Short mmCIF file of C-alpha atoms in Angstrom, two decimals:
data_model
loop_
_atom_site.label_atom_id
_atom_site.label_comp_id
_atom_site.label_asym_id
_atom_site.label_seq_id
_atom_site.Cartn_x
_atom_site.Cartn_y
_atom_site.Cartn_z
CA UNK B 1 0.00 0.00 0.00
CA UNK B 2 1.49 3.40 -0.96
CA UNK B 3 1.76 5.71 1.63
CA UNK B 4 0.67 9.38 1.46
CA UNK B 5 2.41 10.72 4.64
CA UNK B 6 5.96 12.09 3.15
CA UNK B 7 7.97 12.39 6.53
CA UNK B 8 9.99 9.73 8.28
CA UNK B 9 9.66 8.71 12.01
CA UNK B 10 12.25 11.39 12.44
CA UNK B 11 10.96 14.10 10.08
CA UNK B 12 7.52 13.38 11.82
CA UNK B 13 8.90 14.44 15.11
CA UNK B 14 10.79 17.65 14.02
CA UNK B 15 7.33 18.61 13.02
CA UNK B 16 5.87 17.63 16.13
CA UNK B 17 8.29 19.58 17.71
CA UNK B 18 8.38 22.61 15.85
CA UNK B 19 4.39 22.59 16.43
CA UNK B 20 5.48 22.49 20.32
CA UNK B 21 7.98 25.07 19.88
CA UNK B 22 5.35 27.54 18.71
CA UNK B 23 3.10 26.26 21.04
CA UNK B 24 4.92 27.45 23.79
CA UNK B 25 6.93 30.29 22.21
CA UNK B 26 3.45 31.83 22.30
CA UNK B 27 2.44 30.75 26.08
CA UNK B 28 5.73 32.23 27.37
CA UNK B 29 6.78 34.80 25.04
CA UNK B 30 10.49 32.83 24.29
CA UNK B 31 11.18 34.11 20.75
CA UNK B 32 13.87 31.87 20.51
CA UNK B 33 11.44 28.80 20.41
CA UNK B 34 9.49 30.49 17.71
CA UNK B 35 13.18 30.72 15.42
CA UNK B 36 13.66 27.26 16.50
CA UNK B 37 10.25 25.80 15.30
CA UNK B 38 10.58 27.95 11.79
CA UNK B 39 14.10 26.26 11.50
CA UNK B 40 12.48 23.09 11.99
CA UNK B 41 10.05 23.33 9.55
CA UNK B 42 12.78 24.61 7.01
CA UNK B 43 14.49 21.77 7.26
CA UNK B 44 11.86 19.38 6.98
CA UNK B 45 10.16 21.60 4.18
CA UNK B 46 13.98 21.70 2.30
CA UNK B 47 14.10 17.79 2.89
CA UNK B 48 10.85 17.21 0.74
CA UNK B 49 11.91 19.41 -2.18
CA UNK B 50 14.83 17.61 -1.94
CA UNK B 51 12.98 14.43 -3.54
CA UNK B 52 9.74 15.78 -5.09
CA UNK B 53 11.36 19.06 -6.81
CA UNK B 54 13.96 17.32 -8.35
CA UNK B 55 13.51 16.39 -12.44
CA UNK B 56 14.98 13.11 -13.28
CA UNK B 57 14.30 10.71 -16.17
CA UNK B 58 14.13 6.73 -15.26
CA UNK B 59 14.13 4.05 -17.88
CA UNK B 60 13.91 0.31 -16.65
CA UNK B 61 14.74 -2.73 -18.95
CA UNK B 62 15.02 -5.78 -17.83
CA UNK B 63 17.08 -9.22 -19.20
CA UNK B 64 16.74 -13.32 -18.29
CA UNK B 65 18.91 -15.52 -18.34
CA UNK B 66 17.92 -18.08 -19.79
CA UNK B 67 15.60 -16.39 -21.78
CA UNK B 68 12.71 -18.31 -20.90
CA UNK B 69 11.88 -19.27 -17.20
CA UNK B 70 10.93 -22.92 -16.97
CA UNK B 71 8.65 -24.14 -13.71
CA UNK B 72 10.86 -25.26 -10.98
CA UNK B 73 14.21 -23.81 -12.12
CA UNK B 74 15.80 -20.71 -11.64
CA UNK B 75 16.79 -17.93 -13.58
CA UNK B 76 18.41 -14.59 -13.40
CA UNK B 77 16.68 -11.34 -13.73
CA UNK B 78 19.29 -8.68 -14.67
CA UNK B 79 17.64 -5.15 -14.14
CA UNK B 80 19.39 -1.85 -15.73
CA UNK B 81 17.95 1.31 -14.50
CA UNK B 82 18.83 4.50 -16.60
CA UNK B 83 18.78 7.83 -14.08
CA UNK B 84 19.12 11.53 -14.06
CA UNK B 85 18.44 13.76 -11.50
CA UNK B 86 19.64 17.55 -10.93
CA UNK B 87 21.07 16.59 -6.69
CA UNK B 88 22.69 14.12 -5.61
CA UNK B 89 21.16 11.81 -4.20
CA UNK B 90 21.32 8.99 -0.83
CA UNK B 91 21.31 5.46 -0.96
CA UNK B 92 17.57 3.71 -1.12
CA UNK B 93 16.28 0.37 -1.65
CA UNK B 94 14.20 -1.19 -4.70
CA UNK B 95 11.54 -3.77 -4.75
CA UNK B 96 10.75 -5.32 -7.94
CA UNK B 97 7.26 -6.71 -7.93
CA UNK B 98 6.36 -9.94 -9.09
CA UNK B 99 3.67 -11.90 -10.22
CA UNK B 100 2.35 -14.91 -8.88
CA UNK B 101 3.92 -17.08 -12.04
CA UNK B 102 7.34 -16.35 -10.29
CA UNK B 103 8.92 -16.43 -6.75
CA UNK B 104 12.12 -15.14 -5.62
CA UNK B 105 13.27 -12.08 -3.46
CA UNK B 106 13.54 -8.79 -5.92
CA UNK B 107 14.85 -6.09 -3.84
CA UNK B 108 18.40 -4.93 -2.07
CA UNK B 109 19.99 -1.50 -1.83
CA UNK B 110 20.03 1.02 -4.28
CA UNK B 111 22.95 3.14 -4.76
CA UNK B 112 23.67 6.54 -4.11
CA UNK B 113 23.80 9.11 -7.68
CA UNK B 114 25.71 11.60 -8.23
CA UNK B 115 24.69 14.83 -9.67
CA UNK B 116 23.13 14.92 -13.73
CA UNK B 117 23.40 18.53 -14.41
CA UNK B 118 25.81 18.24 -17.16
CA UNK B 119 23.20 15.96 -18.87
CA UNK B 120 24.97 12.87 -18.03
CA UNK B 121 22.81 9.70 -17.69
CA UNK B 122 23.89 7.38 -14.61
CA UNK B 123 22.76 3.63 -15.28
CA UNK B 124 22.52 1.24 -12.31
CA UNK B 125 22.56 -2.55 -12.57
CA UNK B 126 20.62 -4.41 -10.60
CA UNK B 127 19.87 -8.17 -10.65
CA UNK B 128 18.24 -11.15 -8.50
CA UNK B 129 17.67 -14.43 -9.10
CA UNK B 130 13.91 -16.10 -9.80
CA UNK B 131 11.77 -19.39 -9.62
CA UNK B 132 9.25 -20.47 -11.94
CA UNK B 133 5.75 -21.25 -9.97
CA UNK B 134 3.16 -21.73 -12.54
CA UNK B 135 3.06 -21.77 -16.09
CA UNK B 136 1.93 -19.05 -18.42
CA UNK B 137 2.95 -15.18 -19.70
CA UNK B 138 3.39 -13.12 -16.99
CA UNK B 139 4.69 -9.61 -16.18
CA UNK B 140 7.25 -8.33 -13.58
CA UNK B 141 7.45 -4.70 -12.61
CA UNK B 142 7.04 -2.01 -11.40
CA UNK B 143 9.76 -1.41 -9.84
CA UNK B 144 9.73 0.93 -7.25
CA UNK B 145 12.56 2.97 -5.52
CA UNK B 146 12.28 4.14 -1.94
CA UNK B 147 14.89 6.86 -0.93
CA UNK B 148 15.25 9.73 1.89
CA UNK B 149 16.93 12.84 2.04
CA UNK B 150 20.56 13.56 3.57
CA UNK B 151 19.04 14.43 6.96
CA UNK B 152 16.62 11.06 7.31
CA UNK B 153 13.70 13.51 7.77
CA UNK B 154 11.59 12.90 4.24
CA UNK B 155 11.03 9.74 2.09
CA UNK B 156 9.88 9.37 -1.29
CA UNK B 157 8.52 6.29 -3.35
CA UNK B 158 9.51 6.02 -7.21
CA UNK B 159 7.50 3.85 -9.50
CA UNK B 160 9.26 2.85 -12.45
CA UNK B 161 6.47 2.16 -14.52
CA UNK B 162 7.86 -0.25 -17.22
CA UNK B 163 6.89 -4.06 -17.18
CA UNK B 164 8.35 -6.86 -18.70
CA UNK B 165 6.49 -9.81 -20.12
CA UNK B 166 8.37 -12.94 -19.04
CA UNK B 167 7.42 -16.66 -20.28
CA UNK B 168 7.39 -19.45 -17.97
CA UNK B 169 7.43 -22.46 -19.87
CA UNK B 170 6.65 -26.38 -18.23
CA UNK B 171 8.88 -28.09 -16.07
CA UNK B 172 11.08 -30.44 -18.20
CA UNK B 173 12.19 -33.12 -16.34
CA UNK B 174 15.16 -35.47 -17.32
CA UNK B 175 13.71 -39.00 -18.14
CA UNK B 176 15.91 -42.43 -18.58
CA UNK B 177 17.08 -43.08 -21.65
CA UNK B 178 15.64 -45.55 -24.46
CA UNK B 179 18.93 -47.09 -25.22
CA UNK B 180 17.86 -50.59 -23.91
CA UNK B 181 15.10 -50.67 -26.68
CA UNK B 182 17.16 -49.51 -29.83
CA UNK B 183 16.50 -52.73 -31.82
CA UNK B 184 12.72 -52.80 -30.89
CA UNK B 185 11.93 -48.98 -31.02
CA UNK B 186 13.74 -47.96 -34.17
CA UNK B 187 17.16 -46.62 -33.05
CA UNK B 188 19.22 -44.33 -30.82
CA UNK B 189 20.68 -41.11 -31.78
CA UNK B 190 23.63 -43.00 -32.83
CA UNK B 191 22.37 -45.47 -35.15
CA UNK B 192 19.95 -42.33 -36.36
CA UNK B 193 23.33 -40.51 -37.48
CA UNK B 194 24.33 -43.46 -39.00
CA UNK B 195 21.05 -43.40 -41.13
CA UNK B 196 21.49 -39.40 -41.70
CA UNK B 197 24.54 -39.86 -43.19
CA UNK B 198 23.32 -41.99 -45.80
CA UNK B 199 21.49 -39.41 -47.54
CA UNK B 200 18.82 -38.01 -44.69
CA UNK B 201 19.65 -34.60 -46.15
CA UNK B 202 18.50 -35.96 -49.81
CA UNK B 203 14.54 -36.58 -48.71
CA UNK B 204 12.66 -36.04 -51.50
CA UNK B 205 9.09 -34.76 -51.28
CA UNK B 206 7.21 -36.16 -53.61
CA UNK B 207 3.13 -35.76 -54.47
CA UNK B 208 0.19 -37.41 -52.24
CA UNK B 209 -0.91 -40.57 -53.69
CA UNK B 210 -4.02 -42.12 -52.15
CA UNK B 211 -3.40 -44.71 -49.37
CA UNK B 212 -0.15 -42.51 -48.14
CA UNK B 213 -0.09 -42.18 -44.29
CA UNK B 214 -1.36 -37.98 -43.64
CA UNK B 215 1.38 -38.59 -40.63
CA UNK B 216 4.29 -38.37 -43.56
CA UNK B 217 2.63 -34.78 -44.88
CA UNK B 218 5.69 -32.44 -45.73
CA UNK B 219 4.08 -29.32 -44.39
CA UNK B 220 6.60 -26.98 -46.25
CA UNK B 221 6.90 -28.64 -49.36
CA UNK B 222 2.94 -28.31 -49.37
CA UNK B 223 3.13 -25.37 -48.63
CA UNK B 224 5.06 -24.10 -51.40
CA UNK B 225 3.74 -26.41 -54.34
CA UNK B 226 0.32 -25.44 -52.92
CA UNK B 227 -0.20 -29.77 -53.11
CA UNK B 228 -0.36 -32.05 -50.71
CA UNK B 229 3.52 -33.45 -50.66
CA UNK B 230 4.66 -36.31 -48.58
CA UNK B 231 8.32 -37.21 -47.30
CA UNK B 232 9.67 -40.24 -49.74
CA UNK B 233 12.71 -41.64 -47.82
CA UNK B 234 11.32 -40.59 -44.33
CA UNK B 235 11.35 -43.82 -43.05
CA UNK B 236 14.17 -45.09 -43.85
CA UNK B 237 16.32 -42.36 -42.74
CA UNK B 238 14.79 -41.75 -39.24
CA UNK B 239 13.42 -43.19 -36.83
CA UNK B 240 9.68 -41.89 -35.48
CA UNK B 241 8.02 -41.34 -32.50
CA UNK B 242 4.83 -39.31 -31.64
CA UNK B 243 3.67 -38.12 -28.38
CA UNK B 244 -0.26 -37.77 -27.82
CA UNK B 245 -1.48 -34.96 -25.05
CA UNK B 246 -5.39 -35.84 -24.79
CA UNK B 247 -6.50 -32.09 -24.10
CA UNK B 248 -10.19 -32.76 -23.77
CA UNK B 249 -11.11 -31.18 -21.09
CA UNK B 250 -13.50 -33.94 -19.49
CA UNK B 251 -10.58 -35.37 -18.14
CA UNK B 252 -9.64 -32.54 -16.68
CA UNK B 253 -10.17 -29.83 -14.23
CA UNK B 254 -12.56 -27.49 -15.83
CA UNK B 255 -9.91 -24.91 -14.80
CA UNK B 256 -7.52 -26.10 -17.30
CA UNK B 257 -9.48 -24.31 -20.25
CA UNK B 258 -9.62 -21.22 -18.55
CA UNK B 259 -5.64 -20.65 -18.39
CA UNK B 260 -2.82 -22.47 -18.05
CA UNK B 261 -1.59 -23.32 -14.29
CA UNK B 262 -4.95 -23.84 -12.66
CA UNK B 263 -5.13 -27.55 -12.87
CA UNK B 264 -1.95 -29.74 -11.24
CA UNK B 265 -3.18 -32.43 -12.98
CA UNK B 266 -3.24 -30.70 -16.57
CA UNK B 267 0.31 -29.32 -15.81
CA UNK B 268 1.79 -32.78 -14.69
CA UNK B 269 0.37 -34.04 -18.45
CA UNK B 270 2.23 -31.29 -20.01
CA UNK B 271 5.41 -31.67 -18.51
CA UNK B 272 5.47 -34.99 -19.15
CA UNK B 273 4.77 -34.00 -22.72
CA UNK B 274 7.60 -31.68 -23.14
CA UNK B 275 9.90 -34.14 -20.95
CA UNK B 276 9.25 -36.91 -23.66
CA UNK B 277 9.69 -35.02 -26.35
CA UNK B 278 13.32 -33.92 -24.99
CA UNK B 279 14.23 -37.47 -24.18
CA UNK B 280 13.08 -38.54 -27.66
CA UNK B 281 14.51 -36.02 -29.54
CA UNK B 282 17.70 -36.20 -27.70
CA UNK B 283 17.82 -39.75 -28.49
CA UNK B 284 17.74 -39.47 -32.11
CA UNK B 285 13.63 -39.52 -33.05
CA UNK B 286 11.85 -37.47 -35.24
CA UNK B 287 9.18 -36.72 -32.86
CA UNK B 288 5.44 -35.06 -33.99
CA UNK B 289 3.43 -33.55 -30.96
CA UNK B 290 -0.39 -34.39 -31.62
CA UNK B 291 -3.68 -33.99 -29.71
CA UNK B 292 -6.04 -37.18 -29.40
CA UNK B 293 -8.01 -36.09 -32.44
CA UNK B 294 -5.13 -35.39 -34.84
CA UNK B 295 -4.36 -31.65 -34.48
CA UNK B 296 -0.85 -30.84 -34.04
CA UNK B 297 0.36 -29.26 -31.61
CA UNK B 298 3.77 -28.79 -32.49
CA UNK B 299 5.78 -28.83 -36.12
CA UNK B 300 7.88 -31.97 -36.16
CA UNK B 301 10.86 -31.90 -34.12
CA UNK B 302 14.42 -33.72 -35.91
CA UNK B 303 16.13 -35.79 -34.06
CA UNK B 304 18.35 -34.13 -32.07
CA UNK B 305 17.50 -30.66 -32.58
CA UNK B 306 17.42 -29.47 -29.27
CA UNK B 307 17.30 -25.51 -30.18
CA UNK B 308 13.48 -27.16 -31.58
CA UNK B 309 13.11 -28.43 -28.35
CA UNK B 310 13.50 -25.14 -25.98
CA UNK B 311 10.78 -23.62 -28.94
CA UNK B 312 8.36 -26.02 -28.06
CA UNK B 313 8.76 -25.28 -24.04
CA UNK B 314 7.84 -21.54 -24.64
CA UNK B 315 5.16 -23.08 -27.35
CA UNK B 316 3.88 -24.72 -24.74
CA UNK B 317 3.83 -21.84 -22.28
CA UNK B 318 -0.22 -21.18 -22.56
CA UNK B 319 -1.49 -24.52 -24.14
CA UNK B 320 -4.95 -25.19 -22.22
CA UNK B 321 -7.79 -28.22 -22.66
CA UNK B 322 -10.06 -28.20 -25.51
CA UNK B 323 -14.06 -28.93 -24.88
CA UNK B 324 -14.21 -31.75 -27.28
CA UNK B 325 -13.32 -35.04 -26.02
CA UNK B 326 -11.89 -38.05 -28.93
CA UNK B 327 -9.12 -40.41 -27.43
CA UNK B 328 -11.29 -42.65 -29.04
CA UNK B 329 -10.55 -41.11 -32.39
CA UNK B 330 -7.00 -41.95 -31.49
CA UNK B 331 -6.97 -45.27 -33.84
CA UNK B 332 -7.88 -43.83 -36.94
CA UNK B 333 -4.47 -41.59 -36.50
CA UNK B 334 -2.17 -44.72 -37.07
CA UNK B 335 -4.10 -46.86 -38.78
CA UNK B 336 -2.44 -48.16 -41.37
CA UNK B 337 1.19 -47.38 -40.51
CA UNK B 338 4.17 -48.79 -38.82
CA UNK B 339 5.59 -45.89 -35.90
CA UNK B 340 8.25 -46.41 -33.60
CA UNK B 341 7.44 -45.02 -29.37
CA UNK B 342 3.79 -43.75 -29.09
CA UNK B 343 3.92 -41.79 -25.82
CA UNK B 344 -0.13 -40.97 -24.81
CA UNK B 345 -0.23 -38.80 -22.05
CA UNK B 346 -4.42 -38.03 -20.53
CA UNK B 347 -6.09 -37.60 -17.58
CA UNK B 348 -9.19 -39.17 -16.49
CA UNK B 349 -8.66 -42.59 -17.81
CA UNK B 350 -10.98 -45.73 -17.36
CA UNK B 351 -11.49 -49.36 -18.83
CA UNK B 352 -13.23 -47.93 -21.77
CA UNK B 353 -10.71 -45.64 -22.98
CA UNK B 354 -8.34 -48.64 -22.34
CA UNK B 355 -10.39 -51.11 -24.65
CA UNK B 356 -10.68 -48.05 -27.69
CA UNK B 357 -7.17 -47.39 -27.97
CA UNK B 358 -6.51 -51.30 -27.82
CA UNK B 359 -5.46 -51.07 -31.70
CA UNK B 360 -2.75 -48.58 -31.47
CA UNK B 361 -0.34 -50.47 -29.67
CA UNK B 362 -0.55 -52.72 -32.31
CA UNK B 363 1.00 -50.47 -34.63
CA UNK B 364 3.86 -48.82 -32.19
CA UNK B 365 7.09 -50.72 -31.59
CA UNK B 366 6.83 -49.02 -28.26
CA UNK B 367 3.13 -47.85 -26.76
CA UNK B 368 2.94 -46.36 -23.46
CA UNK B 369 0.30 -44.68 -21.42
CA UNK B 370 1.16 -42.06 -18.39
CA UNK B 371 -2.29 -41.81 -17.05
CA UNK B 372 -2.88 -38.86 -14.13
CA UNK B 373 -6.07 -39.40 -13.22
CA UNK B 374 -6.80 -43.67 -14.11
CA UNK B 375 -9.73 -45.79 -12.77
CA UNK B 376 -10.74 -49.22 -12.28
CA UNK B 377 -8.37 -51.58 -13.97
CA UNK B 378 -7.94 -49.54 -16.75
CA UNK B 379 -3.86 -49.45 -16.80
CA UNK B 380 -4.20 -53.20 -16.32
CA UNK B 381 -6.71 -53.50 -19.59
CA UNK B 382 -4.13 -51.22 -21.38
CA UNK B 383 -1.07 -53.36 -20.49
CA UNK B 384 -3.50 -56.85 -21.61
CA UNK B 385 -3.47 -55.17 -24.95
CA UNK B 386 0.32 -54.38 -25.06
CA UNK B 387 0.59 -50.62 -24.02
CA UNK B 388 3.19 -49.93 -21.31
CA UNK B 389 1.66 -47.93 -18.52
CA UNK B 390 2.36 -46.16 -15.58
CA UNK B 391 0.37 -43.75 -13.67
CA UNK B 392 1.75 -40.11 -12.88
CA UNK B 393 0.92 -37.94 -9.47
CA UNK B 394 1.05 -33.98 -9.88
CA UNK B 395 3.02 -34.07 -6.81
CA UNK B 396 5.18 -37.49 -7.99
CA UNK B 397 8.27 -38.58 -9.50
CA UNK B 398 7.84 -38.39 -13.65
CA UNK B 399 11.01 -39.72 -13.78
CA UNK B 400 10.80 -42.74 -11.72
CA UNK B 401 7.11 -43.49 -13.31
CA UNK B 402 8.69 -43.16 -17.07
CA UNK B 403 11.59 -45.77 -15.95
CA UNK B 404 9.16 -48.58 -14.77
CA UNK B 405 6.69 -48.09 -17.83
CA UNK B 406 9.62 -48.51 -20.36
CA UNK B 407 11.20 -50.85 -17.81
CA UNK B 408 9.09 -53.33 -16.55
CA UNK B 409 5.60 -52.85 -19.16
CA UNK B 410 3.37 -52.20 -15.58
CA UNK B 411 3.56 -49.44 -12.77
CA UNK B 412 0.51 -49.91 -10.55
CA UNK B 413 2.08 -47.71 -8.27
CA UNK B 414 1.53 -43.71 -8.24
CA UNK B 415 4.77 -42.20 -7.45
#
């Protein structure tokens, strides 16, 4: 709350005495209190001008590193103030305010200027660290600047007006490798250089010829030969994988279509979307980021392009649920094809949803299900029909739960 009143604890008393002194220079006719008070008030009234008469001209921008702030990680928050005022002035302290999307402690000291009257701008550096809390675009500022005059008597409050829109992306967490499965998935990073030496840089898009999987589209070549264009030698260059975020939001939180961060559960299933994706990618798959009813969510990633990777994290930033709910719809998307890992990440999961996406594993050299939110016997009906499962807790281990799916096929257990 801003406060009006403009005088210290000390500057309140000088006028409290001053008041005193003319109180009683009056009662018994001692001039010299009556000089005294009017000193008082000089002072106090010189202190003020001090910090309200004085013209200065504040720009604020502010830098992260890393650029984007990812939930549960730090990041620094480097803050360059551009000032330039006609006094000198005292020390103060600054308070950079934050939203609720971030946590850390934004304030310290704030040095003491020298004079600007030759036109000289003085630029102060300030910097703190930050957490990310909850996902989404947020804004920090203003920042505010508290200082007093020489004498400790007046204080002033300084609102740097300018905000800065900061992105805090999903927490990406570090899963276990796929290396054990390299013959059964499709390959590794290394065997997928292998491949891309042998002429992954020659694909050839050619025309769409009925029966072609829509999954092979080349978006870009379609683009500009305003046809439908499919990759030729896709397959036999590198190796696939898809990863399926079920964003309907009956199995979520009605929360999670309103924004993103209101829903634990919903923002479990999206880390564990990104966090696949990374461990994919890193291990050499071509990965494509759907929704349960075919829309993609993301362009598809190379293997190994990691720079892809960080741009899906900020992509990610404000994805919410959809109203529509289709996991069913989920077979017709790889009907027909061969794929290496499908990773299907949902919430509310039960028997039936188990029994309708029965087919797909059929089709995946590796099928797995992270369920948030299962019932019944569902993951057990998921694992008859050859998906590995696990179930995920917003407050659990990812890591641990993605290591017994591809492990051990079965993780009743919600860690």
């Amino acid at each position: 709350m801003r406060r009006l009143w403009p005088l210290t604890v000390r500057g309140t008393g000088a006028l409290i005495l001053a008041i005193t002194c003319f109180v009683m220079a009056n009662e018994f006719g001692i001039a010299e209190l009556m000089y005294f008070g009017i000193l008082l008030l000089a002072v106090a009234g010189a202190s003020i001008a001090s910090l309200y008469l004085t013209r200065r001209t504040d720009v604020v921008t502010r830098s992260f590193t890393p650029d984007v702030v990812t939930v549960g990680r730090t990041s620094t928050v480097a803050v360059r103030v551009g000032v330039r005022t006609a006094v000198p002035t005292p020390p103060g302290t600054w308070h950079d305010a934050l939203p609720k999307g971030l946590r850390g402690r934004s304030e310290g000291v704030f040095p003491a200027l020298g004079s600007g009257l030759r036109g000289a701008e003085r630029v102060v550096d300030l910097s703190y660290t930050v957490t990310g809390v909850k996902r989404g675009v947020h804004s920090i500022g203003p920042l505010s600047v508290r200082s007093t005059d020489p004498f400790g008597l007046a204080r002033r409050r300084t609102l740097f007006g300018e905000r800065t829109s900061v992105t805090v992306a999903p927490a990406l967490i570090d899963l276990p490798p796929l290396t054990d499965f390299a013959g059964e998935t499709g390959g590794t990073l290394h065997t997928t250089t292998n491949q891309l030496g042998q002429g992954a840089d020659n694909l050839v898009a050619r025309p769409y010829i009925p029966g072609d999987s829509m999954r092979r589209i080349h978006w870009r070549a379609t683009a500009h030969r305003d046809e439908l264009m499919v990759r030729q030698e896709e397959q036999e260059s590198t190796p696939e994988a898809s990863v399926v975020l079920d964003r309907g939001v009956l199995r979520w939180a009605a929360e999670a279509m309103q924004a993103p961060g209101t829903d634990p559960g919903f923002e479990m299933a999206v880390s564990a979307c990104v966090s696949a994706v990374a461990r994919l990618v890193h291990d050499g798959y071509a990965v494509e980021v759907l929704d349960s009813d075919g829309t993609v969510l993301a362009e598809r990633i190379d293997g190994g392009d990691m720079v892809e990777v960080e741009a899906l994290l900020s992509h990610f930033a404000t994805l919410t649920a959809r109203r529509d709910d289709s996991l069913a719809r989920l077979t017709r998307l790889f009907a027909g094809v061969m794929t290496g890992p499908v990773i299907l990440i949902v919430g509310r999961f039960d028997p039936s949803d188990a029994d309708a996406i029965a087919p797909v594993a059929h089709h995946s050299t590796l099928p797995m299900v992270l369920a948030v939110g299962p019932l019944g016997d569902a993951l057990d009906r998921a694992a008859d029909h050859g998906w590995r499962v696990a179930a995920i807790d917003p407050d659990g281990d990812l890591a641990a739960a993605w290591g017994n799916a591809v492990g051990r096929g079965v993780s009743h257990v919600v860690l």
